[in-house]
Structures are given as C-alpha cells and as structure tokens.
Amino acid sequence: MAEPIFKRLALIGIGLIGSSIARGAREFGGIVGEIVICDTSPEALERAAALRLGDSYEADPASAVRGADGVILCTPVGGYAALMRDIAPNLMAGALLSDVGSTKESVLRDVGPLVPDGVDFVPAHPIAGTEFSGPDAGQAGLFQGRWALLTPLERGNEDAVRKVERMWQILGARTARMDPAHHDRVIAIVSHLPHLIAFTICGTADDLADETKQEVLQFAASGFRDFTRIAASDPVMWRDIFLNNKDALLEMLARFSEDAQAMARAVRWGDTAYIEDKIVRSRKIRKSLIDLNQA
Ligand code: NAP
C-alpha cells in the first residue's frame, strides 16, 4: 500500500473544519497513518474522543505537535500568533505546517515569522462550511466538490505545496493557488461581506421587532430566514475574520453601499429598467452557480 501523506497528523482545533478533515482522512484513506487531536476546550476534546475522530487526544497544543510530520491549525485566526508561540519550539524538523483560516494575509503576518527553520509552511483555506460549530458538526464529505485555496509562500517548498494539494484533493476538493492579498479581496466579497450584511440585517430586524412587538420575527419570510441561517455562525470565528480582513472587507462594504444607494435612488425615482436589470443579473449569477455545482 502507498505511504500516506502524513505519518502522524496533528489537528489543532477539532471544530467543524478540523473534525471534517479527521472524518474525511479516515473515510478516504491515503492521508494519514495516525491522527493526534488537540483542542483547548475540554468539551470538544471529550466529544472528539467519544466520536473516535483520532488515535490520541491532547489538551496542550505544544505537546500535540511533538513528533508530528503534519500539523494543521484549525482554530479561529485571531489566536494564531499565540498558538504559534506555543507550538513553534516543538515542531519537528521536516514537518509540514498548514492551516484552514479564512483570512490569508493575516496568517502570513502572524504565523510566517514564527515558523522555525526546517519547517515548511503552506497556508490554505477550504471554501466549505456550514453555520454549525464543534466536533459534532463535521462531515467527511464537507469538502466534496468545493474549492481549497492555497496561498503558498514565494520561496516555499514545492513538494510541501503538492502534499497539501493532494490532501485536499483526496478530501474531494478542487485546489487553486492564489496570492494572499487577492484571496482576501475575493473572499471578502463572496463570504465576509454577505456575513456582515446578514449579522446587520438580523440586528435591524430584531430592533424593529422590539418596536413592533415581535411581528417581524413571527412573520419572517424566506428571504429573511436565509439571512438568519448565515447569521447563526460562530461569533468568535467571525469577529476574528472581520478584524483580520479589515481592509478588503471595508473596501467591499464601501462598494456595496454605493450600489445599494444607486438601487435606493432607482426605487425612489421609479427607474424600472435599473431595478429589473439588477434582478435579471442576479438571477444569472444564481443560475451560473447552479451550473457550476457551487449552489
Ligand atoms: P469551531 O467549530 O468554532 O472550532 C474551533 C475549535 O478550536 C473550538 O473547539 C475552540 O475551542 C478550539 N480552539 C480555540 N483556540 C484553540 C487553541 N489555541 N488550541 C486548540 N484549540 C483551540 O471552528 P471552525 O468553524 O472549525 O473554524 C476553524 C477555522 O476554520 C477558522 O480559522 C475559520 O476561519 C476556518 N474556516 C471556517 C469555515 C466555516 O464555515 N466554519 C470555513 C472555512 C474555514 P473554544 O471553543 O473553547 O475556543
């Protein structure tokens, strides 16, 4: 049988993404010999053990990475620098370090300088998820047909990048390489801004519900229900994403606000052509997503 990509893989953080990698690695084979699971939440670690997601369980990240030839950070991005300071002294020479964080320039900034010599760092971001968190939320098939974006270092080790690509491909994802700044701008518009809008609209509706004695939520229509699903996501993870992709997110928000103002003007002046054109364009975007199997 062919050698797996990693003999011993340490997954730091066993939430939605970490536990989906663990499940997929078990189900599809070829990725790992042994899985070490680490989470600083005792409840998450206990659930991971009950679900048999790994071969061993560690509450301390510095101990978990000892002897691992593969380490993947699967925790909220705001804690990466502190986590790296913890684990860096114990990373094995020749180990491959990767991550799944949703922002990539901040990861380069926070993790890059702390990677010890002899360790290969390959940042990555799977574009897959749900609004649920924790080890129970994971699914082996979460990454099937989705994209995993890699933002390799300029002078990084090509073999290490190929290993990370292979891992994501075994998990069912399509892979692409991107510059981290470009990644952050693209993801700001397709993921971070929609979440910001969802959190905001839910807050607005909730304020209005207070004024109108619950009628808004009671008669929630499907459009609003879709926003509440997006807005049910983890607060720590999303706080960290917003703060660590600040520039790109604010730029996209400014562009969106301009376009929303233009739509408001069209509504005010009864500009039917403008309104219809926007809706027709949006329907085309939805159709092309369905055609691309990304809906
Ligand atoms: P999650 O379900 O909230 O799980 C994260 C787990 O990591 C929690 O159990 C958390 O414990 C633990 N943790 C926090 N700091 C830790 C540390 N220093 N050492 C060990 N464990 C630690 O999160 P997730 O949704 O899997 O997201 C993880 C990462 O994937 C984030 O960087 C996110 O940006 C990225 N991502 C998420 C999605 C998505 O849709 N969810 C999609 C793509 C990428 P506590 O709860 O006690 O803090």
CSV table of C-alpha atoms and ligand atoms in Angstrom, one decimal:
chain,number,residue,atom,x,y,z
A,1,MET,CA,0.0,0.0,0.0
A,2,ALA,CA,1.3,3.5,-0.8
A,3,GLU,CA,2.6,5.6,2.1
A,4,PRO,CA,0.1,8.1,3.4
A,5,ILE,CA,0.9,11.8,3.0
A,6,PHE,CA,1.5,12.2,6.8
A,7,LYS,CA,2.6,9.5,9.2
A,8,ARG,CA,1.4,11.5,12.2
A,9,LEU,CA,-1.0,14.4,11.6
A,10,ALA,CA,-1.8,16.8,14.5
A,11,LEU,CA,-5.1,18.7,14.1
A,12,ILE,CA,-5.1,21.7,16.3
A,13,GLY,CA,-8.8,22.7,16.9
A,14,ILE,CA,-11.4,20.0,16.4
A,15,GLY,CA,-14.4,22.1,15.5
A,16,LEU,CA,-16.4,22.0,12.2
A,17,ILE,CA,-13.3,22.1,9.9
A,18,GLY,CA,-10.9,20.1,12.0
A,19,SER,CA,-13.4,17.3,12.6
A,20,SER,CA,-14.4,17.2,8.9
A,21,ILE,CA,-10.7,16.8,8.0
A,22,ALA,CA,-10.4,14.0,10.6
A,23,ARG,CA,-13.5,12.2,9.3
A,24,GLY,CA,-12.5,12.6,5.7
A,25,ALA,CA,-9.0,11.4,6.4
A,26,ARG,CA,-10.4,8.2,7.9
A,27,GLU,CA,-13.0,7.6,5.2
A,28,PHE,CA,-11.0,8.3,2.1
A,29,GLY,CA,-7.6,6.9,3.1
A,30,GLY,CA,-4.1,7.9,1.8
A,31,ILE,CA,-3.8,11.0,4.0
A,32,VAL,CA,-2.7,9.8,7.4
A,33,GLY,CA,-1.3,6.9,9.5
A,34,GLU,CA,-2.2,8.4,12.9
A,35,ILE,CA,-4.2,11.4,13.9
A,36,VAL,CA,-3.5,13.4,17.0
A,37,ILE,CA,-6.4,15.6,18.0
A,38,CYS,CA,-5.9,18.8,20.1
A,39,ASP,CA,-8.4,21.2,21.4
A,40,THR,CA,-8.2,23.6,24.4
A,41,SER,CA,-12.0,23.1,25.0
A,42,PRO,CA,-12.3,20.1,27.3
A,43,GLU,CA,-15.9,19.5,26.0
A,44,ALA,CA,-14.7,19.5,22.4
A,45,LEU,CA,-11.9,17.1,23.2
A,46,GLU,CA,-14.2,14.8,25.1
A,47,ARG,CA,-16.7,14.8,22.1
A,48,ALA,CA,-13.9,14.1,19.7
A,49,ALA,CA,-12.8,11.1,21.7
A,50,ALA,CA,-16.4,9.8,22.0
A,51,LEU,CA,-16.8,10.1,18.2
A,52,ARG,CA,-13.4,8.4,17.8
A,53,LEU,CA,-12.1,11.1,15.5
A,54,GLY,CA,-8.4,10.4,16.3
A,55,ASP,CA,-5.9,8.0,17.7
A,56,SER,CA,-4.8,10.2,20.6
A,57,TYR,CA,-6.1,13.4,22.3
A,58,GLU,CA,-4.2,16.3,23.7
A,59,ALA,CA,-5.4,19.4,25.5
A,60,ASP,CA,-2.0,21.1,25.1
A,61,PRO,CA,-1.1,22.2,21.5
A,62,ALA,CA,2.7,22.2,22.3
A,63,SER,CA,2.5,18.5,23.3
A,64,ALA,CA,0.2,17.6,20.4
A,65,VAL,CA,2.7,18.7,17.7
A,66,ARG,CA,5.6,16.7,19.2
A,67,GLY,CA,6.7,14.1,16.6
A,68,ALA,CA,4.0,15.1,14.1
A,69,ASP,CA,5.2,15.4,10.4
A,70,GLY,CA,2.0,17.2,9.6
A,71,VAL,CA,0.3,20.0,11.6
A,72,ILE,CA,-2.9,21.8,10.6
A,73,LEU,CA,-4.2,24.8,12.5
A,74,CYS,CA,-8.0,24.7,12.6
A,75,THR,CA,-8.7,27.4,15.2
A,76,PRO,CA,-10.0,30.9,14.8
A,77,VAL,CA,-7.4,33.1,13.1
A,78,GLY,CA,-7.2,35.7,15.9
A,79,GLY,CA,-5.4,33.2,18.1
A,80,TYR,CA,-2.8,32.0,15.5
A,81,ALA,CA,0.1,34.1,16.8
A,82,ALA,CA,-0.3,33.0,20.4
A,83,LEU,CA,-0.8,29.4,19.3
A,84,MET,CA,2.3,29.6,17.1
A,85,ARG,CA,4.4,30.9,20.0
A,86,ASP,CA,3.3,27.8,22.0
A,87,ILE,CA,3.9,25.2,19.3
A,88,ALA,CA,7.0,26.5,17.4
A,89,PRO,CA,9.6,25.1,19.8
A,90,ASN,CA,8.1,21.6,19.5
A,91,LEU,CA,7.7,21.5,15.7
A,92,MET,CA,9.7,18.7,14.3
A,93,ALA,CA,12.4,19.5,11.6
A,94,GLY,CA,11.0,18.5,8.3
A,95,ALA,CA,7.4,18.9,9.5
A,96,LEU,CA,4.7,20.4,7.2
A,97,LEU,CA,2.6,23.1,8.8
A,98,SER,CA,-0.7,24.2,7.2
A,99,ASP,CA,-3.9,25.9,8.3
A,100,VAL,CA,-7.5,26.4,7.2
A,101,GLY,CA,-8.0,30.0,8.3
A,102,SER,CA,-10.4,32.2,6.3
A,103,THR,CA,-8.1,35.2,6.0
A,104,LYS,CA,-4.6,34.7,4.5
A,105,GLU,CA,-2.6,38.0,4.7
A,106,SER,CA,-3.1,38.0,8.5
A,107,VAL,CA,-2.0,34.4,8.6
A,108,LEU,CA,1.2,35.2,6.7
A,109,ARG,CA,1.8,38.1,9.1
A,110,ASP,CA,1.0,36.2,12.3
A,111,VAL,CA,2.4,32.8,11.6
A,112,GLY,CA,5.1,33.4,8.9
A,113,PRO,CA,7.8,34.9,11.1
A,114,LEU,CA,7.3,32.3,13.8
A,115,VAL,CA,7.8,29.2,11.6
A,116,PRO,CA,11.1,27.6,12.6
A,117,ASP,CA,13.8,26.8,10.0
A,118,GLY,CA,13.3,23.4,8.5
A,119,VAL,CA,9.5,23.5,8.8
A,120,ASP,CA,7.5,24.0,5.6
A,121,PHE,CA,4.5,26.3,5.9
A,122,VAL,CA,1.7,26.1,3.4
A,123,PRO,CA,-1.3,28.3,4.2
A,124,ALA,CA,-4.7,27.1,2.9
A,125,HIS,CA,-8.4,27.8,3.1
A,126,PRO,CA,-11.2,25.4,2.2
A,127,ILE,CA,-14.2,27.2,0.9
A,128,ALA,CA,-16.7,25.0,2.6
A,129,GLY,CA,-18.6,25.2,5.8
A,130,THR,CA,-21.9,25.4,7.5
A,131,GLU,CA,-23.3,27.7,10.2
A,132,PHE,CA,-22.6,24.9,12.8
A,133,SER,CA,-19.6,24.6,15.0
A,134,GLY,CA,-17.9,22.0,17.1
A,135,PRO,CA,-16.8,18.3,16.6
A,136,ASP,CA,-20.3,17.0,16.1
A,137,ALA,CA,-20.9,19.4,13.1
A,138,GLY,CA,-18.1,17.9,11.0
A,139,GLN,CA,-18.8,15.7,7.9
A,140,ALA,CA,-16.4,13.6,5.9
A,141,GLY,CA,-18.0,14.9,2.7
A,142,LEU,CA,-17.9,18.6,3.6
A,143,PHE,CA,-15.2,19.4,1.1
A,144,GLN,CA,-16.6,17.4,-1.8
A,145,GLY,CA,-16.7,19.5,-5.0
A,146,ARG,CA,-15.7,22.6,-3.1
A,147,TRP,CA,-12.5,24.7,-3.6
A,148,ALA,CA,-9.5,24.6,-1.3
A,149,LEU,CA,-7.4,27.7,-2.0
A,150,LEU,CA,-3.7,27.6,-1.2
A,151,THR,CA,-1.6,30.7,-0.8
A,152,PRO,CA,2.0,29.2,-0.9
A,153,LEU,CA,5.0,31.3,0.2
A,154,GLU,CA,7.0,32.8,-2.6
A,155,ARG,CA,10.1,30.7,-1.9
A,156,GLY,CA,8.3,27.8,-0.3
A,157,ASN,CA,9.0,24.1,-0.8
A,158,GLU,CA,7.1,22.9,-3.9
A,159,ASP,CA,6.9,19.3,-2.6
A,160,ALA,CA,5.1,20.5,0.6
A,161,VAL,CA,2.6,22.5,-1.5
A,162,ARG,CA,1.9,19.5,-3.6
A,163,LYS,CA,1.3,17.4,-0.5
A,164,VAL,CA,-1.3,19.9,0.8
A,165,GLU,CA,-3.0,20.0,-2.6
A,166,ARG,CA,-3.1,16.2,-2.7
A,167,MET,CA,-4.6,16.1,0.8
A,168,TRP,CA,-7.4,18.4,-0.2
A,169,GLN,CA,-8.0,16.6,-3.5
A,170,ILE,CA,-8.4,13.3,-1.6
A,171,LEU,CA,-10.9,15.0,0.7
A,172,GLY,CA,-12.8,15.8,-2.5
A,173,ALA,CA,-11.9,19.5,-3.1
A,174,ARG,CA,-10.6,21.2,-6.2
A,175,THR,CA,-7.5,23.2,-5.5
A,176,ALA,CA,-6.2,26.5,-6.7
A,177,ARG,CA,-3.2,28.7,-5.8
A,178,MET,CA,-3.6,32.4,-5.1
A,179,ASP,CA,-1.7,35.4,-3.8
A,180,PRO,CA,-2.9,36.0,-0.2
A,181,ALA,CA,-4.0,39.7,-0.9
A,182,HIS,CA,-6.0,38.5,-3.9
A,183,HIS,CA,-7.5,35.7,-1.8
A,184,ASP,CA,-8.6,38.2,0.9
A,185,ARG,CA,-10.3,40.5,-1.6
A,186,VAL,CA,-12.1,37.7,-3.4
A,187,ILE,CA,-13.3,36.1,-0.2
A,188,ALA,CA,-14.3,39.5,1.3
A,189,ILE,CA,-16.9,39.8,-1.5
A,190,VAL,CA,-18.1,36.2,-1.7
A,191,SER,CA,-18.1,35.4,2.0
A,192,HIS,CA,-17.1,38.1,4.5
A,193,LEU,CA,-19.4,40.9,3.2
A,194,PRO,CA,-22.5,38.5,3.0
A,195,HIS,CA,-21.9,37.6,6.6
A,196,LEU,CA,-21.6,41.2,7.6
A,197,ILE,CA,-24.8,42.0,5.9
A,198,ALA,CA,-26.6,39.0,7.5
A,199,PHE,CA,-25.4,40.0,11.0
A,200,THR,CA,-26.5,43.5,10.4
A,201,ILE,CA,-29.9,42.8,8.9
A,202,CYS,CA,-30.7,40.4,11.8
A,203,GLY,CA,-29.8,43.1,14.2
A,204,THR,CA,-32.0,45.7,12.4
A,205,ALA,CA,-34.9,43.2,12.3
A,206,ASP,CA,-34.5,42.4,16.0
A,207,ASP,CA,-34.6,46.2,16.9
A,208,LEU,CA,-37.7,46.6,14.8
A,209,ALA,CA,-39.2,43.5,16.4
A,210,ASP,CA,-38.8,45.2,19.8
A,211,GLU,CA,-40.7,48.2,18.5
A,212,THR,CA,-43.4,46.2,16.7
A,213,LYS,CA,-43.8,43.6,19.5
A,214,GLN,CA,-42.3,40.6,17.7
A,215,GLU,CA,-44.2,40.8,14.4
A,216,VAL,CA,-41.1,40.9,12.3
A,217,LEU,CA,-39.8,37.6,13.5
A,218,GLN,CA,-43.2,36.0,13.7
A,219,PHE,CA,-43.9,36.6,10.0
A,220,ALA,CA,-40.3,36.1,8.9
A,221,ALA,CA,-40.3,35.5,5.1
A,222,SER,CA,-37.9,33.1,3.3
A,223,GLY,CA,-35.5,35.9,2.3
A,224,PHE,CA,-35.0,36.9,6.0
A,225,ARG,CA,-34.9,33.2,7.1
A,226,ASP,CA,-31.9,32.7,4.7
A,227,PHE,CA,-30.1,35.6,6.4
A,228,THR,CA,-30.7,34.2,9.8
A,229,ARG,CA,-29.1,30.9,8.8
A,230,ILE,CA,-25.9,32.7,7.7
A,231,ALA,CA,-26.1,34.8,10.9
A,232,ALA,CA,-26.2,31.7,13.1
A,233,SER,CA,-22.4,31.2,12.6
A,234,ASP,CA,-19.8,31.3,15.4
A,235,PRO,CA,-19.2,34.7,16.9
A,236,VAL,CA,-15.5,34.3,17.8
A,237,MET,CA,-14.7,32.9,14.4
A,238,TRP,CA,-16.5,35.8,12.6
A,239,ARG,CA,-15.2,38.5,14.9
A,240,ASP,CA,-11.6,37.3,14.1
A,241,ILE,CA,-12.3,37.1,10.3
A,242,PHE,CA,-13.7,40.7,10.2
A,243,LEU,CA,-10.8,42.1,12.2
A,244,ASN,CA,-8.2,40.2,10.2
A,245,ASN,CA,-9.5,41.1,6.8
A,246,LYS,CA,-10.4,44.7,7.7
A,247,ASP,CA,-9.1,46.5,4.6
A,248,ALA,CA,-10.6,44.2,2.0
A,249,LEU,CA,-13.9,44.0,3.9
A,250,LEU,CA,-14.2,47.7,4.3
A,251,GLU,CA,-13.4,48.2,0.6
A,252,MET,CA,-16.1,45.8,-0.4
A,253,LEU,CA,-18.6,47.3,2.0
A,254,ALA,CA,-18.0,50.8,0.5
A,255,ARG,CA,-18.6,49.5,-3.0
A,256,PHE,CA,-21.7,47.6,-1.8
A,257,SER,CA,-23.0,50.8,0.0
A,258,GLU,CA,-22.6,52.8,-3.3
A,259,ASP,CA,-24.5,50.2,-5.2
A,260,ALA,CA,-27.2,50.0,-2.5
A,261,GLN,CA,-27.6,53.8,-2.7
A,262,ALA,CA,-27.9,53.5,-6.5
A,263,MET,CA,-30.7,51.0,-6.1
A,264,ALA,CA,-32.4,53.2,-3.5
A,265,ARG,CA,-32.3,56.1,-6.0
A,266,ALA,CA,-33.8,53.8,-8.7
A,267,VAL,CA,-36.6,52.8,-6.3
A,268,ARG,CA,-37.2,56.5,-5.3
A,269,TRP,CA,-37.5,57.6,-8.9
A,270,GLY,CA,-39.3,54.6,-10.2
A,271,ASP,CA,-36.4,53.6,-12.5
A,272,THR,CA,-37.9,50.2,-13.5
A,273,ALA,CA,-35.2,49.5,-16.1
A,274,TYR,CA,-32.4,49.8,-13.5
A,275,ILE,CA,-34.3,47.7,-10.9
A,276,GLU,CA,-35.2,44.9,-13.5
A,277,ASP,CA,-31.6,44.9,-14.8
A,278,LYS,CA,-30.2,44.3,-11.4
A,279,ILE,CA,-32.6,41.5,-10.7
A,280,VAL,CA,-32.0,39.8,-14.0
A,281,ARG,CA,-28.2,40.0,-13.5
A,282,SER,CA,-28.6,38.5,-10.0
A,283,ARG,CA,-30.7,35.6,-11.4
A,284,LYS,CA,-28.0,34.9,-14.0
A,285,ILE,CA,-25.4,34.7,-11.2
A,286,ARG,CA,-27.6,32.3,-9.3
A,287,LYS,CA,-28.0,30.1,-12.5
A,288,SER,CA,-24.3,30.1,-13.2
A,289,LEU,CA,-23.6,28.9,-9.6
A,290,ILE,CA,-26.1,26.1,-10.1
A,291,ASP,CA,-24.5,25.2,-13.4
A,292,LEU,CA,-21.0,25.2,-11.7
A,293,ASN,CA,-22.4,22.9,-9.0
A,294,GLN,CA,-21.5,25.5,-6.3
A,295,ALA,CA,-25.0,26.4,-5.2
B,1,NAP,P1,-15.1,25.9,15.5
B,1,NAP,O1,-16.1,24.8,15.1
B,1,NAP,O2,-15.5,27.0,16.4
B,1,NAP,O3,-13.9,25.1,16.3
B,1,NAP,C1,-12.7,25.7,16.7
B,1,NAP,C2,-12.2,24.9,17.9
B,1,NAP,O4,-10.8,25.3,18.2
B,1,NAP,C3,-13.0,25.1,19.2
B,1,NAP,O5,-13.3,23.9,19.9
B,1,NAP,C4,-12.1,26.0,20.0
B,1,NAP,O6,-12.3,25.9,21.4
B,1,NAP,C5,-10.7,25.4,19.6
B,1,NAP,N1,-9.6,26.3,19.9
B,1,NAP,C6,-9.6,27.7,20.0
B,1,NAP,N2,-8.3,28.1,20.3
B,1,NAP,C7,-7.5,27.0,20.4
B,1,NAP,C8,-6.1,26.7,20.6
B,1,NAP,N3,-5.3,27.8,20.8
B,1,NAP,N4,-5.7,25.5,20.6
B,1,NAP,C9,-6.5,24.4,20.4
B,1,NAP,N5,-7.8,24.6,20.2
B,1,NAP,C10,-8.3,25.8,20.1
B,1,NAP,O7,-14.3,26.5,14.3
B,1,NAP,P2,-14.4,26.1,12.7
B,1,NAP,O8,-15.7,26.6,12.2
B,1,NAP,O9,-13.9,24.7,12.6
B,1,NAP,O10,-13.3,27.1,12.2
B,1,NAP,C11,-11.9,26.9,12.4
B,1,NAP,C12,-11.1,27.7,11.3
B,1,NAP,O11,-11.5,27.3,10.0
B,1,NAP,C13,-11.2,29.2,11.5
B,1,NAP,O12,-9.9,29.8,11.3
B,1,NAP,C14,-12.1,29.6,10.3
B,1,NAP,O13,-11.8,30.9,9.8
B,1,NAP,C15,-11.8,28.5,9.3
B,1,NAP,N6,-12.9,28.2,8.4
B,1,NAP,C16,-14.2,28.0,8.9
B,1,NAP,C17,-15.2,27.7,8.0
B,1,NAP,C18,-16.6,27.6,8.5
B,1,NAP,O14,-17.6,27.7,7.7
B,1,NAP,N7,-16.8,27.3,9.8
B,1,NAP,C19,-14.9,27.5,6.6
B,1,NAP,C20,-13.6,27.6,6.2
B,1,NAP,C21,-12.6,28.0,7.1
B,1,NAP,P3,-13.1,27.1,22.2
B,1,NAP,O15,-14.5,27.0,21.6
B,1,NAP,O16,-13.0,26.7,23.6
B,1,NAP,O17,-12.4,28.4,21.8
